mmCIF file of C-alpha atoms and ligand atoms in Angstrom:
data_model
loop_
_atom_site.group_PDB
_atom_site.id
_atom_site.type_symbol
_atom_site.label_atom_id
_atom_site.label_comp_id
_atom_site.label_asym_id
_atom_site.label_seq_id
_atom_site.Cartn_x
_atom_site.Cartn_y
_atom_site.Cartn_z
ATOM 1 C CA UNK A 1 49.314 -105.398 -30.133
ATOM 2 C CA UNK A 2 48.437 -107.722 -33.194
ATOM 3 C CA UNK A 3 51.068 -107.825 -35.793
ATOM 4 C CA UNK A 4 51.184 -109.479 -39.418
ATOM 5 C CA UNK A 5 53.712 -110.250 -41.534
ATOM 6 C CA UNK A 6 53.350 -110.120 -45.543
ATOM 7 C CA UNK A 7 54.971 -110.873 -48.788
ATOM 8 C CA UNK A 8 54.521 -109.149 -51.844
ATOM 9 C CA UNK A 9 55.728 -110.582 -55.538
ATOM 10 C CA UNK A 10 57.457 -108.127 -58.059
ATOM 11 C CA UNK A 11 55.950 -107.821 -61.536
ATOM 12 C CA UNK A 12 56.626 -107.529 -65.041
ATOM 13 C CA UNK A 13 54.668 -104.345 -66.129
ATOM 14 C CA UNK A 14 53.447 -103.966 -69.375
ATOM 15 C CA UNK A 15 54.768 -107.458 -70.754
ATOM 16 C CA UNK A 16 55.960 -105.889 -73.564
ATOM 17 C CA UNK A 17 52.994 -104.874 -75.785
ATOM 18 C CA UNK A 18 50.471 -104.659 -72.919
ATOM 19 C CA UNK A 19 51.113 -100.651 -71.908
ATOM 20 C CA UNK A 20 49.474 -100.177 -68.712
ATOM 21 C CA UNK A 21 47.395 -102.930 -69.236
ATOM 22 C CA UNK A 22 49.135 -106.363 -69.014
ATOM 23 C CA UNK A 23 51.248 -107.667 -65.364
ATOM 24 C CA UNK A 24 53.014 -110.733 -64.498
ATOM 25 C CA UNK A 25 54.104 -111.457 -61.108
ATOM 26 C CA UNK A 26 56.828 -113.528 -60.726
ATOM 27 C CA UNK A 27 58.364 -115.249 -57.817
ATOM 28 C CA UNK A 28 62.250 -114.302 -58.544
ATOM 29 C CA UNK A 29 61.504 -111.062 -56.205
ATOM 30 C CA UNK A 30 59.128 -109.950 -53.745
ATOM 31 C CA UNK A 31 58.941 -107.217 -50.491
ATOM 32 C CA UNK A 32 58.293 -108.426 -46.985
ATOM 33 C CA UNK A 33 56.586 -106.077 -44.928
ATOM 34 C CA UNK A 34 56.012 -106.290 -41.097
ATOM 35 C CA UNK A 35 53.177 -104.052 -39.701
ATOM 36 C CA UNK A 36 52.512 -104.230 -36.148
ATOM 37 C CA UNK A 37 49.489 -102.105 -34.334
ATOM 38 C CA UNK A 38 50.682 -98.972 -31.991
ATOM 39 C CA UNK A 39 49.184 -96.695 -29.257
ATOM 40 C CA UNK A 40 48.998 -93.952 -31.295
ATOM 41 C CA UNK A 41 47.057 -92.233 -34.510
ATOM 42 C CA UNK A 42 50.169 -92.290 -36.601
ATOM 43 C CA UNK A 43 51.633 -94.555 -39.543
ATOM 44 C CA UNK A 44 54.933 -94.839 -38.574
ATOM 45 C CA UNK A 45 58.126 -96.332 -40.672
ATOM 46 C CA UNK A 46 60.425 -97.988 -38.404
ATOM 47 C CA UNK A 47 63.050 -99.284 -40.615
ATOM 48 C CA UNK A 48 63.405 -99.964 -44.497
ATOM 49 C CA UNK A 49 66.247 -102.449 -45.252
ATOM 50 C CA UNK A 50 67.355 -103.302 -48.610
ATOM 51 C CA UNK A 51 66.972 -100.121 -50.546
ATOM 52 C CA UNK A 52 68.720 -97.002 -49.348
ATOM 53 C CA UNK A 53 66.676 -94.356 -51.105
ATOM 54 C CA UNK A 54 63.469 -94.975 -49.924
ATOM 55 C CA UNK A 55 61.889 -92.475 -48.085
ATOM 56 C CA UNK A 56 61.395 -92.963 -44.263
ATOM 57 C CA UNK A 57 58.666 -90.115 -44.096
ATOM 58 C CA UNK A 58 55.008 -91.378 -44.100
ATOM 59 C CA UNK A 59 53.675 -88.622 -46.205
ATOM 60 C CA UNK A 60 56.374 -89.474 -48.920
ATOM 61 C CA UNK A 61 56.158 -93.421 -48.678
ATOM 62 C CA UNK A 62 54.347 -96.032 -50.647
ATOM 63 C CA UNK A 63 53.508 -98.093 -47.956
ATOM 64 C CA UNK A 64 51.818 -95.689 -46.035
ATOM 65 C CA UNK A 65 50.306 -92.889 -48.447
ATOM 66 C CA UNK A 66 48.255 -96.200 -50.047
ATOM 67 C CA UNK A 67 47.476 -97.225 -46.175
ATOM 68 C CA UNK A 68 46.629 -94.022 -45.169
ATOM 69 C CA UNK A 69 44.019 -93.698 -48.446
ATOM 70 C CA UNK A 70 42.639 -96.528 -46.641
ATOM 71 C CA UNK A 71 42.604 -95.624 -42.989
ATOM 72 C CA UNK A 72 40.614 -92.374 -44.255
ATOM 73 C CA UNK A 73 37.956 -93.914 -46.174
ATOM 74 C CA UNK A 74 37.096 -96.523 -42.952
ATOM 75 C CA UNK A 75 37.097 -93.485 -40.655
ATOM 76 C CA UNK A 76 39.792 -95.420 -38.874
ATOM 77 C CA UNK A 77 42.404 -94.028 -36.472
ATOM 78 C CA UNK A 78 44.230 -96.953 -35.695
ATOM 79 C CA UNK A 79 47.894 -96.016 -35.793
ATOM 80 C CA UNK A 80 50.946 -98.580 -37.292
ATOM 81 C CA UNK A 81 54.525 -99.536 -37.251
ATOM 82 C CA UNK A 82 55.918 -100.696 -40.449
ATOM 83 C CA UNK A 83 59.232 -102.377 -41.004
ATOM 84 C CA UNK A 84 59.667 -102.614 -45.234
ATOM 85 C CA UNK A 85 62.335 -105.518 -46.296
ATOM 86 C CA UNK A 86 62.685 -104.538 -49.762
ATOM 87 C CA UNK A 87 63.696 -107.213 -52.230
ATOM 88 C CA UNK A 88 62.437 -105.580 -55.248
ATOM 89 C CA UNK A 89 64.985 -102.520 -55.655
ATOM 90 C CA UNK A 90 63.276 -99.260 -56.682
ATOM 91 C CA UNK A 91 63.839 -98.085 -60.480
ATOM 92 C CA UNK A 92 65.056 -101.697 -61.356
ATOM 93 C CA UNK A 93 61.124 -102.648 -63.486
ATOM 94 C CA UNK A 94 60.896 -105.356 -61.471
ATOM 95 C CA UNK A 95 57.805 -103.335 -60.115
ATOM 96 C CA UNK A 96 59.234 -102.218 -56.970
ATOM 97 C CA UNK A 97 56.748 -99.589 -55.807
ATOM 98 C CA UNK A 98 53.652 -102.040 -56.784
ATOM 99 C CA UNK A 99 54.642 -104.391 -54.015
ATOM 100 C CA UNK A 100 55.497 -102.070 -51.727
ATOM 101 C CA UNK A 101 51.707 -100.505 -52.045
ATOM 102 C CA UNK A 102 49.780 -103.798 -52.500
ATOM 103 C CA UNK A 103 52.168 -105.078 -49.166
ATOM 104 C CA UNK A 104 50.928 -102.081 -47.276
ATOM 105 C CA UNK A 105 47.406 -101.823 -47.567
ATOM 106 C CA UNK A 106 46.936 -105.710 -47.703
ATOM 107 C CA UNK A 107 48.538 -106.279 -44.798
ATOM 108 C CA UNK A 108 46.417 -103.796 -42.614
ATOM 109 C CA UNK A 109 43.343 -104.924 -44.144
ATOM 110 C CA UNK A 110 44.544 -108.888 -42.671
ATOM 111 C CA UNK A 111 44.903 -106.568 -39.259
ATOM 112 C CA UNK A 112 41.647 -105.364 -39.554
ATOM 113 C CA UNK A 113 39.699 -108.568 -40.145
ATOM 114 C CA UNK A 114 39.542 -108.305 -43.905
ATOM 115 C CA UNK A 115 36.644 -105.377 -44.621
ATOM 116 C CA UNK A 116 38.168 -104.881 -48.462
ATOM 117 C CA UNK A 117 38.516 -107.595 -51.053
ATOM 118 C CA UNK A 118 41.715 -108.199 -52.782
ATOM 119 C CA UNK A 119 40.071 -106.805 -55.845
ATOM 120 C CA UNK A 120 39.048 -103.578 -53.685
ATOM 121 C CA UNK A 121 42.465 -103.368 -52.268
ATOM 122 C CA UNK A 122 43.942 -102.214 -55.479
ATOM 123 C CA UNK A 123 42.354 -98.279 -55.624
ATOM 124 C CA UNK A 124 44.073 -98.211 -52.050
ATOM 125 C CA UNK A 125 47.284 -99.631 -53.521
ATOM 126 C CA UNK A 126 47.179 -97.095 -57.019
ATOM 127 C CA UNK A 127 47.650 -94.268 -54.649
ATOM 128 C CA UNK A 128 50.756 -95.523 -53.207
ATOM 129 C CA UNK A 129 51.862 -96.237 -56.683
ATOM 130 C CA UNK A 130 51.200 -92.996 -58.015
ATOM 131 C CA UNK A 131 53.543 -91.601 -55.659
ATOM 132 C CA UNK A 132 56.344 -93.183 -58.411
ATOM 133 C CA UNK A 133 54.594 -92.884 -61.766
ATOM 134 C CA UNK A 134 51.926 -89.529 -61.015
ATOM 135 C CA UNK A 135 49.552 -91.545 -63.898
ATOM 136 C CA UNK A 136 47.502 -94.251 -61.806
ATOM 137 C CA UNK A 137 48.396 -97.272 -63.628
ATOM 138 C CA UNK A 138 47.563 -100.772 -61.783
ATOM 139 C CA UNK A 139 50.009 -103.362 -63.898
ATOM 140 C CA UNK A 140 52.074 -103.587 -61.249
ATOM 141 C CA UNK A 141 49.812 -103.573 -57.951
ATOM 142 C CA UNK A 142 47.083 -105.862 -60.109
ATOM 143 C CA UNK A 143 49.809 -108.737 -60.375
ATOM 144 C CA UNK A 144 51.471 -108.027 -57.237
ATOM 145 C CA UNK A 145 48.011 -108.481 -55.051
ATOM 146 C CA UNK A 146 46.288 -110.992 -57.502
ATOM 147 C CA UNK A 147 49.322 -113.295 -58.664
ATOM 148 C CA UNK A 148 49.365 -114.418 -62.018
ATOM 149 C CA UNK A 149 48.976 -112.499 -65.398
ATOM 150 C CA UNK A 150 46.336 -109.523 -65.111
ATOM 151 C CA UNK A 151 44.530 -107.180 -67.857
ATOM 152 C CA UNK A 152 43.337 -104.075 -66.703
ATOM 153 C CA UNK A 153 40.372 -104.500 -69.243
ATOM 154 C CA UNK A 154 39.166 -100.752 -67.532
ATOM 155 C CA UNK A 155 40.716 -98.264 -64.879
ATOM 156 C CA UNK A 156 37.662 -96.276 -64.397
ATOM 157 C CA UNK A 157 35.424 -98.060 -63.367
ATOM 158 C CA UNK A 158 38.456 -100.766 -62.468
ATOM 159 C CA UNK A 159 37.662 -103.669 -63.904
ATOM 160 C CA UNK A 160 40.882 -106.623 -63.804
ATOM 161 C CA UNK A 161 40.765 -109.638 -65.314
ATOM 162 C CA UNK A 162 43.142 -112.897 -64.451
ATOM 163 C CA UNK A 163 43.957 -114.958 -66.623
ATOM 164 C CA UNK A 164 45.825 -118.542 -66.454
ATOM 165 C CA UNK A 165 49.601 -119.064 -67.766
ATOM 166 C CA UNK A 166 51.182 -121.849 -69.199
ATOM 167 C CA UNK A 167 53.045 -124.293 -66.362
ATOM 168 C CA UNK A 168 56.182 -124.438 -68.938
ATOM 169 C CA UNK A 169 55.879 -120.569 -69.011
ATOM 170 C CA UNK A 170 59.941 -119.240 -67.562
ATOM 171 C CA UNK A 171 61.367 -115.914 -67.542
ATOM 172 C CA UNK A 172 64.987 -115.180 -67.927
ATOM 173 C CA UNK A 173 65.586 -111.665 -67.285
ATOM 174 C CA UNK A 174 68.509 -109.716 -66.314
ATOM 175 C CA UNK A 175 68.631 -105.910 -65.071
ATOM 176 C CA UNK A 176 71.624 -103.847 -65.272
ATOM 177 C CA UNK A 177 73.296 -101.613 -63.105
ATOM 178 C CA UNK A 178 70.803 -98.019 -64.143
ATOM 179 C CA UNK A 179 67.847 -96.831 -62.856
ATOM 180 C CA UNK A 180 65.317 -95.456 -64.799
ATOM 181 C CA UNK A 181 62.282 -93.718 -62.653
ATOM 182 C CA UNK A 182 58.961 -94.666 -64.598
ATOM 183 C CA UNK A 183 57.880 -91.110 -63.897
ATOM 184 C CA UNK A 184 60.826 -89.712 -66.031
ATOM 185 C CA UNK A 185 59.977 -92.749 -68.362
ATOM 186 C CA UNK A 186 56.316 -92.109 -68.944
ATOM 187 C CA UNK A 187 57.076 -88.482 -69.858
ATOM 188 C CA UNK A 188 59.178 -89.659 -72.641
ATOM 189 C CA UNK A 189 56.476 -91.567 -74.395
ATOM 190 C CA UNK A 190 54.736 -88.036 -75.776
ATOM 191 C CA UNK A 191 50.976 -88.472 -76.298
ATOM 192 C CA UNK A 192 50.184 -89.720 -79.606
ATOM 193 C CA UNK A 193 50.984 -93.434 -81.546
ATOM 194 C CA UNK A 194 50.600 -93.178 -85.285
ATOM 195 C CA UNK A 195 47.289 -95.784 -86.551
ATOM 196 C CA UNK A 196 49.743 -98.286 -88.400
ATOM 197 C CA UNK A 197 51.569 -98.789 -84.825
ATOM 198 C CA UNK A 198 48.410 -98.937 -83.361
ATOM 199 C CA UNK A 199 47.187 -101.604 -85.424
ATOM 200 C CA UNK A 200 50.054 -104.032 -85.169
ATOM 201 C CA UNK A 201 50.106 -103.268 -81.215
ATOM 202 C CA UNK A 202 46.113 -104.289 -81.171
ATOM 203 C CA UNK A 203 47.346 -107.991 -82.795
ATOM 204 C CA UNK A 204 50.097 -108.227 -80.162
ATOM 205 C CA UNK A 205 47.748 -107.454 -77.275
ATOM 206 C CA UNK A 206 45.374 -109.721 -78.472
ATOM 207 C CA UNK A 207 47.893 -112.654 -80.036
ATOM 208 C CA UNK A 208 49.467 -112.408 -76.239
ATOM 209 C CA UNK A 209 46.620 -112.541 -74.336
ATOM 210 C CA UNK A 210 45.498 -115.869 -76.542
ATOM 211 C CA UNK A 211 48.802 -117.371 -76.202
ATOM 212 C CA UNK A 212 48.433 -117.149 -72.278
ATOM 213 C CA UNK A 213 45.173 -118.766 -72.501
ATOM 214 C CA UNK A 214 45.984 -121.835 -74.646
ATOM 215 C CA UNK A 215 49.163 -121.882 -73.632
ATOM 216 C CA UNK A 216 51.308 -121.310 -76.797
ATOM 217 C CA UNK A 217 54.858 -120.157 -75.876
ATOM 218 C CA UNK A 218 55.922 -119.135 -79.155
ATOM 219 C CA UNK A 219 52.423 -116.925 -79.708
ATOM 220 C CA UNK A 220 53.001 -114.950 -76.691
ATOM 221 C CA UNK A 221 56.925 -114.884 -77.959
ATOM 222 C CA UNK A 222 55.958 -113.004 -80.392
ATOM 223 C CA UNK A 223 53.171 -110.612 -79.078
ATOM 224 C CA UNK A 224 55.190 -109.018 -76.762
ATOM 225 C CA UNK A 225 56.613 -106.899 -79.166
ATOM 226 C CA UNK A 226 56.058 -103.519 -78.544
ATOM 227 C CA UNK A 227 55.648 -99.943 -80.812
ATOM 228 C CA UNK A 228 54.828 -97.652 -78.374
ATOM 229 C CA UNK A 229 57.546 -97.585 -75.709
ATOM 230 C CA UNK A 230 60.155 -100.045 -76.289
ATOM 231 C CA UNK A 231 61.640 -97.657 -79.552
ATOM 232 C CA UNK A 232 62.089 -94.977 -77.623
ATOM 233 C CA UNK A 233 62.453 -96.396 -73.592
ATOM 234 C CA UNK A 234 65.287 -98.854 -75.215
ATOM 235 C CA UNK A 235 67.654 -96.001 -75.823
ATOM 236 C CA UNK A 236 67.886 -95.548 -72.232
ATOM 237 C CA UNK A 237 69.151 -99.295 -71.440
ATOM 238 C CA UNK A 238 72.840 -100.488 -72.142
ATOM 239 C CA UNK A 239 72.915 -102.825 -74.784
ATOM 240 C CA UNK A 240 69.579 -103.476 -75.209
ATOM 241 C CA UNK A 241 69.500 -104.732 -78.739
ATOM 242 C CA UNK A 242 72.717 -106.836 -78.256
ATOM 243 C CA UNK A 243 70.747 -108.482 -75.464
ATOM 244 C CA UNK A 244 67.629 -108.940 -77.293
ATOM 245 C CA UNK A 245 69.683 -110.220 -80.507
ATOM 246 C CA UNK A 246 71.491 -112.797 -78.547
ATOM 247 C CA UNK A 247 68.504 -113.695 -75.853
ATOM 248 C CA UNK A 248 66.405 -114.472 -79.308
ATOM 249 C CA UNK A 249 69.259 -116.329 -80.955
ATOM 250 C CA UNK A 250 69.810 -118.973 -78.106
ATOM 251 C CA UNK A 251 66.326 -119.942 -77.926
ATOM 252 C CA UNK A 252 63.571 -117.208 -76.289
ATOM 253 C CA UNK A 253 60.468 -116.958 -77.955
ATOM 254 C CA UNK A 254 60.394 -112.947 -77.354
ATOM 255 C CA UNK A 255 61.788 -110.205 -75.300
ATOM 256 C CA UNK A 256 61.237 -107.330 -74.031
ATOM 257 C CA UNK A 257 60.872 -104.167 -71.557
ATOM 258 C CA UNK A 258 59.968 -105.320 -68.147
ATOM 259 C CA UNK A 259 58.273 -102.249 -67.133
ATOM 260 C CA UNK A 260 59.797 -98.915 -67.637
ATOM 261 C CA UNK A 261 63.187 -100.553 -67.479
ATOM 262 C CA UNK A 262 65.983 -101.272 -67.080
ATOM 263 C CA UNK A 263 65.014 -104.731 -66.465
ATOM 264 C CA UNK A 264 64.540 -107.333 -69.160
ATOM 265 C CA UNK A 265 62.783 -110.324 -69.556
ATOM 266 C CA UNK A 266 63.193 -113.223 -72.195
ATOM 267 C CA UNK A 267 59.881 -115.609 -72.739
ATOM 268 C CA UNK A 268 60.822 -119.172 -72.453
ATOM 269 C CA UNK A 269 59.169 -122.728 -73.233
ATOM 270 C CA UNK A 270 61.073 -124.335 -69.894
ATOM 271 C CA UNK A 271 63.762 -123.743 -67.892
ATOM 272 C CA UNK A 272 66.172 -125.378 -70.032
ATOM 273 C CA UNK A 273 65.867 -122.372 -72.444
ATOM 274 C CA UNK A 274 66.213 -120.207 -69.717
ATOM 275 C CA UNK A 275 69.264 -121.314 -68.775
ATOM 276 C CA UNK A 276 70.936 -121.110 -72.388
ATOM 277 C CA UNK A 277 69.474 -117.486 -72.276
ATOM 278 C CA UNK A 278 70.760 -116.342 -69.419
ATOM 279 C CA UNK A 279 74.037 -117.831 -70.162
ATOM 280 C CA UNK A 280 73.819 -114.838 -72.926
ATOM 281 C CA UNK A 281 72.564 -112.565 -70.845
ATOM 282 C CA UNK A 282 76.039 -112.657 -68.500
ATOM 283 C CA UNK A 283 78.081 -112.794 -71.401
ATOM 284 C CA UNK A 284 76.361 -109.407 -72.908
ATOM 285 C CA UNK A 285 76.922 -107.893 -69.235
ATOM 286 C CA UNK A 286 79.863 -109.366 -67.757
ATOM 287 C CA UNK A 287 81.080 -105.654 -67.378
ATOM 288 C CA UNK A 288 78.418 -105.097 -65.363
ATOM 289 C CA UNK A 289 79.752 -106.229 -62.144
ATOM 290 C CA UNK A 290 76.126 -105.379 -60.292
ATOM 291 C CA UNK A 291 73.957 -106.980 -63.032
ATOM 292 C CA UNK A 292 71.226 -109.180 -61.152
ATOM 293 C CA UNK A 293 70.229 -112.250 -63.319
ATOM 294 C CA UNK A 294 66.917 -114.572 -62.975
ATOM 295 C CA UNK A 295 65.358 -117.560 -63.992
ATOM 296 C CA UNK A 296 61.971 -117.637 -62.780
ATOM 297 C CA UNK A 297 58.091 -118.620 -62.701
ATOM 298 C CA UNK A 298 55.224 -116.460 -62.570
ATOM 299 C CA UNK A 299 54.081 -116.431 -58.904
ATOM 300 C CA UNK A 300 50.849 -117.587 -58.821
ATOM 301 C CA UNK A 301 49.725 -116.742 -55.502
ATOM 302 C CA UNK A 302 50.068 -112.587 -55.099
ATOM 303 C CA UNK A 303 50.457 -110.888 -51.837
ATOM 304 C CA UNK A 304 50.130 -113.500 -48.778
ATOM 305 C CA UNK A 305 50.563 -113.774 -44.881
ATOM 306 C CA UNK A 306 54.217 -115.228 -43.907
ATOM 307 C CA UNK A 307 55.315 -117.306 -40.765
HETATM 308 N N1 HSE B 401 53.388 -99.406 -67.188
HETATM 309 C C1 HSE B 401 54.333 -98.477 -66.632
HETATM 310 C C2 HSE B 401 55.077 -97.807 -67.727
HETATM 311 C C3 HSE B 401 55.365 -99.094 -65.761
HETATM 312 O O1 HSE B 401 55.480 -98.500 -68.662
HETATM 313 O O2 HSE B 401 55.305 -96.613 -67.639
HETATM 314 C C4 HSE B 401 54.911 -100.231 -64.976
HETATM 315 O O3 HSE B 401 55.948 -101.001 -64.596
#
C-alpha cells in the first residue's frame, strides 16, 4: 500500500487589513499528516495527536470532507488511512483548519500521481475549510499550499496571486490562552463598512501589498491596520491594546489580528526587533502561563512531501 507523508505551514489570515484576501505562511507552525492507501472505499482517521477536539469522524473532519470533495469529482473509490499530527492548534489564528485541508487533499493528490495542480488543489481544500468558517474564504489554504504571501485577487472564478516578501521580513507573534472559532468571529463583523473606513482600508490593502513587493518594512508596518474587524474582533482578546501599545513601542513596524484571533503578530525589519518585541510580548502575558510565543519567517515553500 503506497503511503506519503506531508507537511503543511500555518498562516496569518487576513494580515491585518487584507480581510479574506491577504495570507502569510509562516514556518513557526505547521500539521504533518500521514495518509497511507487501504483495502477499502472509506476515508478513515486513525489517530489525531496534538489537538484534543478535533473530530475523529470523516464526515465532520477537515482532512477528509476536502479529500472526499476530491475523491468524488475523479470518480475515485480509493479508500485512506489518515494519521493528523497537529501543530497548528484549532481556534489559536494561526490558521489551523487551512493546513489541515491543504495537508489532506495535497497529500492524496502526491498518492495519486499528481492529476490537480497546486493552484487546483485549493477549491478541494475551501471545502474542508468551510467546515470551520461556513463562508469559503481561501487566506488560509492559499498560503498554506502555495507558501509565501497570497492575494485572493477573485474567489469566483479563483484567481490567487503570489507575491515575493522581503528576506528581513520577521514575525513576532504571541497567542494567548482563548479560543475564538472564526465562525463565531465572522458573524460578529455584521454586513456593512461605512465609505470613510472603506477608503482608508483600500490605501492599506494597496500600501501593504506595495511594501511586500519592494520590500519596505515600515510601509507594510503601517498597512496592516485594519477598520473592519480588528475594532470589534479586538474586544474578544486579553489585552490586546496593551500588547499592541508596547509591541509598537519597542520597535515593530505594525501589528495586528492574525486571523480571527486570538493570535497576534508584530511586523519586524529583522530578528533583532523581534526579539525586543517579544520580550514585551511575555511581559504583557506572563499571567498567561499557556501563552505560546514566536519569532518566525514566512515559509516560503507551502505544503511539501517529508522523509
Ligand atoms: N479571514 C478569516 C476571518 C479568518 O477573518 O474571518 C482567516 O484566518
Amino acid at each position: 500500500m503506497r503511503k506519503v507523508k506531508v507537511f503543511a505551514p500555518g498562516s496569518i489570515g487576513n494580515v491585518g487589513s487584507g480581510f479574506d484576501v491577504f495570507g502569510l505562511a509562516i514556518k513557526a507552525v505547521g500539521d504533518i499528516l500521514e495518509v497511507k492507501e487501504n483495502n477499502t472505499n472509506e476515508l478513515k482517521i486513525i489517530g489525531i495527536e496534538g489537538d484534543n477536539g478535533i473530530p475523529t469522524n470523516p464526515e465532520k473532519n477537515i482532512v477528509t470532507i476536502g479529500v472526499k470533495a476530491m475523491l468524488v469529482a475523479l470518480g475515485s473509490k480509493q479508500g485512506y488511512d489518515f494519521l493528523i499530527k497537529k501543530g497548528v492548534l484549532a481556534g489559536s489564528g494561526l490558521g489551523s483548519s487551512g493546513s489541515s485541508a491543504t495537508a489532506g487533499v495535497f497529500a492524496v493528490n502526491e498518492l495519486l500521481g499528481r492529476p490537480y495542480t497546486r493552484e487546483e488543489l485549493l477549491s478541494f481544500a475551501a471545502i474542508g475549510e468551510m467546515q470551520a468558517s461556513f463562508i469559503p474564504h481561501y487566506d488560509n489554504v492559499a498560503p498554506s499550499m502555495l507558501g509565501g504571501f497570497t492575494v485572493v485577487r477573485s474567489d469566483d472564478p479563483l484567481e490567487i496571486l503570489k507575491v515575493d516578501v522581503p528576506g528581513n521580513l520577521y514575525l513576532a507573534m504571541v497567542r494567548p490562552n482563548v479560543m475564538i472559532k472564526t465562525k463565531e468571529a465572522k458573524k460578529m463583523l455584521g454586513t456593512t463598512m461605512s465609505i470613510s473606513n472603506a477608503v482608508h482600508q483600500f490605501g492599506n490593502i494597496a500600501g501593504l501589498a506595495i511594501g511586500m513587493q519592494t520590500n519596505d518594512i515600515p510601509l507594510i508596518g503601517r498597512s496592516v491596520a485594519d477598520f473592519l474587524a480588528e475594532p470589534v474582533r479586538s474586544q474578544l482578546i486579553p489585552k490586546y491594546s496593551v500588547a499592541k501599545e508596547r509591541a509598537l513601542k519597542a520597535g515593530a513596524a505594525g501589528f495586528n489580528i492574525s486571523g480571527s484571533g486570538p493570535a497576534m503578530f508584530a511586523i519586524c525589519d529583522g530578528k533583532a526587533v523581534a526579539e525586543n518585541v517579544i520580550e514585551v510580548l511575555k511581559e504583557v502575558y506572563k499571567e498567561d502561563d499557556k501563552a505560546n510565543y514566536y519569532i518566525t519567517k514566512p515559509d516560503l515553500l507551502g505544503t511539501r512531501v517529508i522523509d
